[in-house]
CSV table of C-alpha atoms in Angstrom, one decimal:
chain,number,residue,atom,x,y,z
Y,1,MET,CA,-15.4,-90.7,15.9
Y,2,ARG,CA,-16.4,-89.3,12.4
Y,3,LEU,CA,-16.6,-85.7,13.8
Y,4,TRP,CA,-13.1,-85.9,15.2
Y,5,VAL,CA,-11.8,-87.2,11.9
Y,6,LEU,CA,-13.3,-84.3,10.0
Y,7,LEU,CA,-11.9,-81.7,12.5
Y,8,GLY,CA,-8.4,-83.3,12.0
Y,9,VAL,CA,-8.6,-83.1,8.3
Y,10,LEU,CA,-9.8,-79.4,8.5
Y,11,LEU,CA,-6.8,-78.6,10.8
Y,12,LEU,CA,-4.4,-80.2,8.4
Y,13,LEU,CA,-5.8,-78.2,5.5
Y,14,LEU,CA,-5.5,-74.9,7.4
Y,15,GLN,CA,-1.9,-75.7,8.3
Y,16,GLY,CA,-1.0,-76.6,4.7
Y,17,ALA,CA,-2.6,-73.3,3.4
Y,18,LEU,CA,-0.7,-71.0,5.7
Y,19,PRO,CA,2.8,-72.5,6.1
Y,20,HIS,CA,4.7,-69.2,5.5
Y,21,VAL,CA,2.6,-66.8,7.5
Y,22,ILE,CA,2.6,-68.4,10.9
Y,23,GLY,CA,5.9,-68.9,12.6
Y,24,GLN,CA,8.1,-67.6,9.7
Y,25,PRO,CA,10.3,-64.5,9.8
Y,26,ALA,CA,9.5,-61.7,7.3
Y,27,LYS,CA,12.8,-62.1,5.4
Y,28,SER,CA,11.9,-65.7,4.4
Y,29,LYS,CA,8.9,-64.6,2.5
Y,30,ARG,CA,8.8,-65.9,-1.1
Y,31,PRO,CA,9.2,-63.3,-3.9
Y,32,LYS,CA,5.9,-62.3,-5.4
Y,33,GLU,CA,5.3,-63.0,-9.1
Y,34,PRO,CA,4.7,-60.0,-11.4
Y,35,GLY,CA,1.1,-59.0,-11.3
Y,36,GLU,CA,0.3,-61.2,-8.3
Y,37,ASN,CA,-0.5,-58.3,-6.0
Y,38,LYS,CA,-3.2,-56.2,-7.4
Y,39,ILE,CA,-3.5,-53.8,-4.5
Y,40,ARG,CA,-0.2,-52.1,-4.7
Y,41,PRO,CA,-0.6,-50.7,-8.2
Y,42,VAL,CA,-4.0,-49.3,-7.2
Y,43,ASN,CA,-2.4,-47.5,-4.3
Y,44,LYS,CA,0.2,-46.0,-6.5
Y,45,LYS,CA,-2.5,-44.4,-8.6
Y,46,VAL,CA,-4.4,-43.1,-5.6
Y,47,LYS,CA,-1.5,-41.4,-3.9
Y,48,PRO,CA,-0.7,-39.0,-6.8
Y,49,LYS,CA,-4.4,-38.0,-6.8
Y,50,ASN,CA,-4.2,-37.2,-3.1
Y,51,ALA,CA,-1.0,-35.2,-3.7
Y,52,LYS,CA,-2.7,-33.2,-6.5
Y,53,MET,CA,-5.7,-32.4,-4.3
Y,54,LYS,CA,-3.3,-31.1,-1.6
Y,55,GLU,CA,-1.4,-29.1,-4.1
Y,56,ARG,CA,-4.7,-27.6,-5.4
Y,57,GLU,CA,-5.7,-26.8,-1.9
Y,58,SER,CA,-2.4,-25.0,-1.3
Y,59,VAL,CA,-2.9,-23.0,-4.5
Y,60,ASP,CA,-6.4,-22.0,-3.5
Y,61,SER,CA,-5.1,-20.9,-0.1
Y,62,SER,CA,-2.4,-18.8,-1.8
Y,63,LEU,CA,-4.9,-17.1,-4.0
Y,64,LYS,CA,-6.9,-16.2,-1.0
Y,65,SER,CA,-3.9,-14.5,0.5
Y,66,GLN,CA,-3.4,-12.5,-2.7
Y,67,SER,CA,-4.9,-9.1,-3.5
Y,68,ILE,CA,-8.7,-9.1,-3.9
Y,69,LEU,CA,-8.1,-7.2,-7.2
Y,70,THR,CA,-7.1,-9.3,-10.2
Y,71,GLN,CA,-7.1,-9.1,-14.0
Y,72,VAL,CA,-9.3,-11.5,-15.9
Y,73,MET,CA,-7.3,-13.2,-18.6
Y,74,ASP,CA,-9.6,-16.0,-19.9
Y,75,LYS,CA,-12.6,-17.7,-18.5
Y,76,GLY,CA,-11.6,-19.0,-15.1
Y,77,HIS,CA,-8.1,-17.6,-15.3
Y,78,PHE,CA,-6.9,-14.6,-13.3
Y,79,GLN,CA,-3.7,-12.7,-12.9
Y,80,LYS,CA,-2.3,-10.6,-10.1
Y,81,LEU,CA,-2.1,-7.0,-11.1
Y,82,ALA,CA,1.3,-5.5,-11.7
Y,83,ALA,CA,2.2,-1.9,-10.8
Y,84,THR,CA,1.8,-1.0,-14.5
Y,85,ILE,CA,-0.4,-2.6,-17.2
Y,86,SER,CA,0.6,-2.2,-20.9
Y,87,LEU,CA,-2.2,-2.5,-23.4
Y,88,ALA,CA,-2.3,-2.3,-27.2
Y,89,ALA,CA,-4.6,0.3,-28.8
Y,90,GLY,CA,-8.1,-1.2,-29.0
Y,91,GLN,CA,-7.5,-3.9,-26.4
Y,92,SER,CA,-10.0,-4.4,-23.6
Y,93,ILE,CA,-9.2,-4.9,-20.0
Y,94,GLU,CA,-11.4,-6.7,-17.4
Y,95,LEU,CA,-10.7,-6.3,-13.6
Y,96,ARG,CA,-12.3,-8.4,-10.9
Y,97,CYS,CA,-12.6,-7.2,-7.3
Y,98,LYS,CA,-13.9,-9.6,-4.6
Y,99,GLY,CA,-16.7,-8.3,-2.4
Y,100,SER,CA,-20.4,-7.9,-2.2
Y,101,ASN,CA,-20.4,-4.1,-2.1
Y,102,VAL,CA,-17.5,-2.8,-4.3
Y,103,THR,CA,-16.8,0.8,-5.1
Y,104,TRP,CA,-14.4,1.6,-8.0
Y,105,SER,CA,-12.1,4.6,-8.5
Y,106,TYR,CA,-11.1,5.5,-12.0
Y,107,PRO,CA,-10.3,8.6,-14.1
Y,108,SER,CA,-13.3,11.0,-13.7
Y,109,TYR,CA,-13.3,12.0,-17.4
Y,110,LEU,CA,-14.9,8.6,-18.2
Y,111,ASP,CA,-17.9,9.8,-16.2
Y,112,THR,CA,-17.7,13.4,-17.4
Y,113,PHE,CA,-18.1,12.4,-21.0
Y,114,LYS,CA,-20.3,9.4,-20.2
Y,115,ASP,CA,-18.0,7.0,-22.0
Y,116,SER,CA,-19.9,3.9,-23.0
Y,117,ARG,CA,-16.6,1.9,-23.2
Y,118,LEU,CA,-16.7,1.6,-19.4
Y,119,SER,CA,-19.1,-0.8,-17.7
Y,120,ILE,CA,-19.3,-2.1,-14.1
Y,121,LYS,CA,-21.2,-5.2,-13.0
Y,122,GLN,CA,-21.8,-6.1,-9.4
Y,123,LEU,CA,-22.4,-9.8,-8.9
Y,124,ASP,CA,-23.0,-11.8,-5.7
Y,125,ARG,CA,-19.4,-12.2,-4.6
Y,126,HIS,CA,-17.4,-9.9,-6.8
Y,127,SER,CA,-17.6,-6.9,-9.1
Y,128,LEU,CA,-16.3,-6.6,-12.7
Y,129,LEU,CA,-14.9,-3.4,-14.3
Y,130,ILE,CA,-14.6,-3.7,-18.1
Y,131,LEU,CA,-12.9,-1.0,-20.3
Y,132,ALA,CA,-13.4,-1.8,-23.9
Y,133,ASN,CA,-11.4,-0.5,-26.9
Y,134,SER,CA,-8.7,1.3,-25.0
Y,135,THR,CA,-7.2,4.4,-26.4
Y,136,ALA,CA,-3.9,6.4,-25.9
Y,137,ALA,CA,-5.7,8.7,-23.4
Y,138,ASP,CA,-6.5,5.6,-21.3
Y,139,THR,CA,-3.0,4.2,-21.3
Y,140,ASP,CA,-1.3,7.6,-21.1
Y,141,LYS,CA,1.1,6.4,-23.7
Y,142,GLU,CA,0.9,9.3,-26.1
Y,143,GLU,CA,-0.9,11.9,-24.0
Y,144,LEU,CA,1.7,13.8,-22.1
Y,145,PHE,CA,-0.6,15.4,-19.6
Y,146,VAL,CA,-2.7,13.3,-17.2
Y,147,PRO,CA,-6.3,13.7,-18.3
Y,148,THR,CA,-8.5,16.0,-16.2
Y,149,PRO,CA,-12.3,16.1,-15.8
Y,150,SER,CA,-12.6,19.7,-17.1
Y,151,TYR,CA,-10.9,22.1,-19.5
Y,152,PHE,CA,-10.6,24.9,-16.9
Y,153,GLU,CA,-9.7,24.8,-13.3
Y,154,ILE,CA,-9.4,27.4,-10.5
Y,155,VAL,CA,-6.3,27.5,-8.3
Y,156,TYR,CA,-6.4,29.6,-5.1
Y,157,LEU,CA,-3.3,31.5,-4.1
Y,158,ASN,CA,-3.1,31.9,-0.4
Y,159,PRO,CA,-0.3,34.0,1.0
Y,160,ASP,CA,0.5,31.6,3.9
Y,161,LYS,CA,0.5,28.2,2.1
Y,162,PRO,CA,1.9,26.8,-1.1
Y,163,ALA,CA,-0.3,26.7,-4.3
Y,164,VAL,CA,0.0,23.9,-6.9
Y,165,ILE,CA,-0.9,24.0,-10.6
Y,166,PRO,CA,-1.5,20.3,-11.1
Y,167,CYS,CA,-0.3,19.8,-14.7
Y,168,ARG,CA,1.3,16.4,-14.2
Y,169,VAL,CA,2.8,14.5,-17.1
Y,170,THR,CA,2.9,10.8,-18.0
Y,171,ALA,CA,6.5,10.8,-19.2
Y,172,PRO,CA,9.1,11.6,-16.6
Y,173,SER,CA,11.5,12.7,-19.3
Y,174,ALA,CA,9.2,15.3,-20.7
Y,175,LYS,CA,10.3,19.0,-20.4
Y,176,VAL,CA,7.5,21.0,-18.8
Y,177,THR,CA,7.2,24.8,-18.7
Y,178,LEU,CA,4.7,27.2,-17.3
Y,179,HIS,CA,3.2,30.0,-19.3
Y,180,ARG,CA,1.0,33.0,-18.7
Y,181,GLU,CA,-1.8,33.6,-21.2
Y,182,PHE,CA,-1.9,37.4,-20.9
Y,183,PRO,CA,0.6,38.9,-21.3
Y,184,ALA,CA,1.9,36.0,-23.3
Y,185,GLU,CA,5.1,34.9,-21.5
Y,186,GLU,CA,6.9,32.0,-19.9
Y,187,ILE,CA,6.9,32.1,-16.1
Y,188,GLU,CA,10.5,31.5,-14.9
Y,189,THR,CA,11.1,28.8,-12.3
Y,190,ASP,CA,14.0,29.3,-9.8
Y,191,GLY,CA,13.8,25.9,-8.2
Y,192,THR,CA,13.0,27.5,-4.8
Y,193,ASP,CA,10.0,29.8,-4.8
Y,194,ILE,CA,8.6,28.3,-8.0
Y,195,PHE,CA,9.6,24.8,-9.1
Y,196,TYR,CA,8.2,21.7,-10.9
Y,197,ASP,CA,7.3,18.5,-9.1
Y,198,ALA,CA,6.5,15.6,-11.4
Y,199,LYS,CA,4.1,14.1,-8.9
Y,200,LYS,CA,2.3,17.3,-8.2
Y,201,GLY,CA,2.9,20.0,-10.9
Y,202,PHE,CA,4.2,23.5,-10.6
Y,203,VAL,CA,4.5,24.6,-6.9
Y,204,PHE,CA,4.4,28.2,-5.8
Y,205,GLN,CA,5.9,28.2,-2.3
Y,206,HIS,CA,5.0,31.8,-1.4
Y,207,PRO,CA,2.1,33.0,-3.6
Y,208,THR,CA,1.5,36.7,-4.1
Y,209,SER,CA,-1.1,38.8,-5.9
Y,210,ASP,CA,1.4,39.2,-8.8
Y,211,HIS,CA,0.9,35.5,-9.6
Y,212,LYS,CA,-2.8,35.8,-10.3
Y,213,GLY,CA,-4.1,35.4,-13.8
Y,214,ILE,CA,-4.7,32.6,-16.4
Y,215,VAL,CA,-1.8,30.1,-17.0
Y,216,TYR,CA,-1.2,26.9,-18.8
Y,217,CYS,CA,1.6,24.3,-19.0
Y,218,LYS,CA,3.5,23.1,-22.1
Y,219,ALA,CA,5.3,19.7,-22.4
Y,220,GLU,CA,7.7,18.4,-24.9
Y,221,SER,CA,9.0,14.8,-25.3
Y,222,GLN,CA,10.3,13.5,-28.6
Y,223,GLY,CA,7.7,15.2,-30.7
Y,224,ALA,CA,5.4,18.1,-31.1
Y,225,PRO,CA,4.7,20.1,-27.8
Y,226,GLN,CA,1.4,19.6,-26.0
Y,227,ILE,CA,-0.6,22.2,-24.1
Y,228,SER,CA,-2.4,21.5,-20.8
Y,229,ILE,CA,-5.8,22.8,-19.8
Y,230,LYS,CA,-6.0,26.4,-18.5
Y,231,TYR,CA,-5.7,27.3,-14.8
Y,232,HIS,CA,-7.2,30.5,-13.3
Y,233,LEU,CA,-5.1,31.7,-10.4
Y,234,LEU,CA,-7.1,33.7,-7.9
Y,235,TYR,CA,-5.4,35.5,-5.1
Y,236,VAL,CA,-7.0,35.0,-1.6
Y,237,GLU,CA,-6.4,37.2,1.4
Y,238,VAL,CA,-8.8,36.8,4.3
Y,239,PRO,CA,-8.1,36.5,8.0
Y,240,LYS,CA,-7.5,33.0,9.4
Y,241,GLY,CA,-9.6,31.8,12.3
Y,242,PRO,CA,-13.3,31.2,13.1
Y,243,PRO,CA,-15.8,32.5,10.6
Y,244,SER,CA,-16.3,36.2,10.3
Y,245,THR,CA,-20.1,36.2,10.7
Y,246,THR,CA,-23.0,38.8,10.6
Y,247,ILE,CA,-26.7,38.4,11.0
Y,248,GLY,CA,-29.6,40.4,9.6
Y,249,VAL,CA,-33.5,40.4,9.4
Y,250,SER,CA,-35.9,41.3,6.6
Y,251,SER,CA,-39.6,40.8,6.1
Y,252,GLY,CA,-41.9,40.5,3.1
Y,253,ALA,CA,-44.8,38.8,1.6
Y,254,ALA,CA,-43.2,35.4,2.0
Y,255,GLY,CA,-42.5,35.9,5.7
Y,256,VAL,CA,-39.6,36.8,7.9
Y,257,ARG,CA,-36.1,36.1,6.7
Y,258,VAL,CA,-33.1,35.8,9.1
Y,259,VAL,CA,-29.8,35.8,7.2
Y,260,CYS,CA,-26.5,34.6,8.5
Y,261,THR,CA,-23.5,35.7,6.4
Y,262,VAL,CA,-19.8,34.5,6.5
Y,263,LEU,CA,-16.9,35.9,4.5
Y,264,GLY,CA,-14.0,33.5,4.2
Y,265,GLU,CA,-11.5,31.7,2.1
Y,266,PRO,CA,-12.7,30.3,-1.2
Y,267,ASP,CA,-11.8,26.7,-0.5
Y,268,VAL,CA,-12.9,26.6,3.2
Y,269,ASP,CA,-16.3,25.2,3.8
Y,270,VAL,CA,-18.7,26.7,6.4
Y,271,SER,CA,-21.5,24.8,8.2
Y,272,PHE,CA,-24.5,26.5,10.0
Y,273,ARG,CA,-26.7,25.6,12.9
Y,274,TRP,CA,-29.8,27.6,14.1
Y,275,GLN,CA,-31.6,28.1,17.4
Y,276,TYR,CA,-35.0,29.8,17.3
Y,277,PRO,CA,-38.1,30.3,19.6
Y,278,GLY,CA,-40.3,27.7,17.9
Y,279,GLN,CA,-37.6,25.0,17.7
Y,280,GLU,CA,-38.7,22.9,20.7
Y,281,SER,CA,-42.4,23.0,19.7
Y,282,GLY,CA,-41.6,21.9,16.2
Y,283,ARG,CA,-42.5,25.2,14.5
Y,284,PRO,CA,-41.9,24.6,10.7
Y,285,VAL,CA,-39.2,26.8,9.2
Y,286,ILE,CA,-37.4,26.7,5.9
Y,287,ILE,CA,-33.5,26.8,6.0
Y,288,GLN,CA,-31.4,27.3,2.8
Y,289,ASN,CA,-27.6,27.3,2.6
Y,290,PHE,CA,-25.5,28.5,-0.3
Y,291,TRP,CA,-22.2,30.2,-1.2
Y,292,ARG,CA,-20.5,32.0,-4.1
Y,293,LEU,CA,-17.2,33.7,-4.9
Y,294,ILE,CA,-16.9,37.5,-5.0
Y,295,ASN,CA,-14.1,39.7,-6.3
Y,296,ARG,CA,-13.0,42.3,-3.8
Y,297,GLY,CA,-10.8,44.1,-6.3
Y,298,ILE,CA,-7.1,44.1,-7.0
Y,299,GLY,CA,-7.3,40.4,-7.7
Y,300,HIS,CA,-8.6,39.4,-4.3
Y,301,THR,CA,-11.3,36.7,-4.2
Y,302,THR,CA,-13.5,35.8,-1.2
Y,303,ARG,CA,-16.1,33.2,-0.6
Y,304,ILE,CA,-19.4,34.4,0.8
Y,305,SER,CA,-21.5,31.8,2.5
Y,306,LYS,CA,-25.1,32.3,3.6
Y,307,SER,CA,-27.7,30.5,5.6
Y,308,VAL,CA,-31.3,31.8,5.4
Y,309,LEU,CA,-34.0,30.9,7.9
Y,310,LEU,CA,-37.5,31.7,6.7
Y,311,VAL,CA,-40.6,31.8,9.0
Y,312,GLU,CA,-43.8,31.9,7.0
Y,313,ASP,CA,-47.0,33.3,8.7
Y,314,PHE,CA,-45.0,34.9,11.5
Y,315,GLU,CA,-46.9,34.8,14.8
Y,316,ASP,CA,-46.5,36.1,18.4
Y,317,THR,CA,-45.0,32.8,19.4
Y,318,ASP,CA,-42.3,33.2,16.8
Y,319,GLY,CA,-40.9,36.3,18.5
Y,320,GLY,CA,-37.6,36.0,20.4
Y,321,ASN,CA,-33.9,35.5,19.8
Y,322,TYR,CA,-32.7,33.9,16.6
Y,323,VAL,CA,-29.2,32.4,17.0
Y,324,CYS,CA,-26.9,31.4,14.2
Y,325,ILE,CA,-23.8,29.3,14.8
Y,326,ALA,CA,-21.2,29.3,11.9
Y,327,GLN,CA,-18.3,26.8,12.0
Y,328,ASN,CA,-15.2,26.1,10.0
Y,329,LEU,CA,-12.0,24.2,10.6
Y,330,GLN,CA,-10.6,26.9,12.8
Y,331,GLY,CA,-13.6,27.2,15.1
Y,332,GLU,CA,-17.1,28.6,15.4
Y,333,THR,CA,-18.8,32.0,15.8
Y,334,THR,CA,-22.2,32.7,17.3
Y,335,VAL,CA,-24.3,35.7,16.4
Y,336,ALA,CA,-27.9,36.5,17.4
Y,337,THR,CA,-30.7,38.9,16.7
Y,338,LYS,CA,-34.1,39.5,18.4
Y,339,VAL,CA,-37.2,39.4,16.2
Y,340,GLU,CA,-40.6,40.6,17.4
Y,341,LEU,CA,-44.0,41.0,15.7
Y,342,LYS,CA,-45.0,44.6,15.3
């Protein structure tokens, strides 16, 4: 009897504690007192944090879609590069490129003069290029001509293709003229056979031997005129096609020399391959390749390329045919000679 009484009392207590939860519609809930529910304010604080985290994730994903090359502004702050960067004299610039094996391209004169203002650091996941104490030459703000790695360049004049004197300027509004050093005179441009292209320089559409010589460019833009480097114009006239090749043999104290010679255009590379009797057996030979420019007179310039195969301590087994294969962009030429021990 006592047990049932206790159970009845417990049931009454439970019913009295939950009169509005069981069997009551939601609209009849009593209004909550201010500060009674402590969970809702906590949720309000957590939700904005989650939103910020999502926003940060979207920013990170957008950065990943951007260019791998950025400008370092401050520690941890980066800026996407614009088409043109304006710097004040003496200001430094720091560029960051993502990647584990990064190669940079920059004006070659910085290497030519071993400029200590330029430094490159390769880290684990990115590379940093830093140019300190920038000058007008770096920004091309006052230097009218684009800097070049040398003070003298050779331009080949080929009768069947245009020639370009690459004196480009940094100010599109600059007036540029072309001059011959000797005799001292300005070279007239007619806009057809000779004209100026701001992205290339002076273009000779149909070069002739009359154009050869030393020239330079002059630019003027709201100030004193500036002079470019000098360009040596060399006229070239050699047959197009596979290499014009000859082969010859000579002997001396050093051994037997087989020489393969090619005459061609100054700016056309030639490669050589050899076949000789001791090649399969691994007979040691010395092969040297080189080239130089020669003047054929009347302003004509030709490139002479040679490959020399030297056999030291020539023996009977070295006798036989020596074959030279010369190749350029137009094709290849094979020449051979027979060498025997006397």
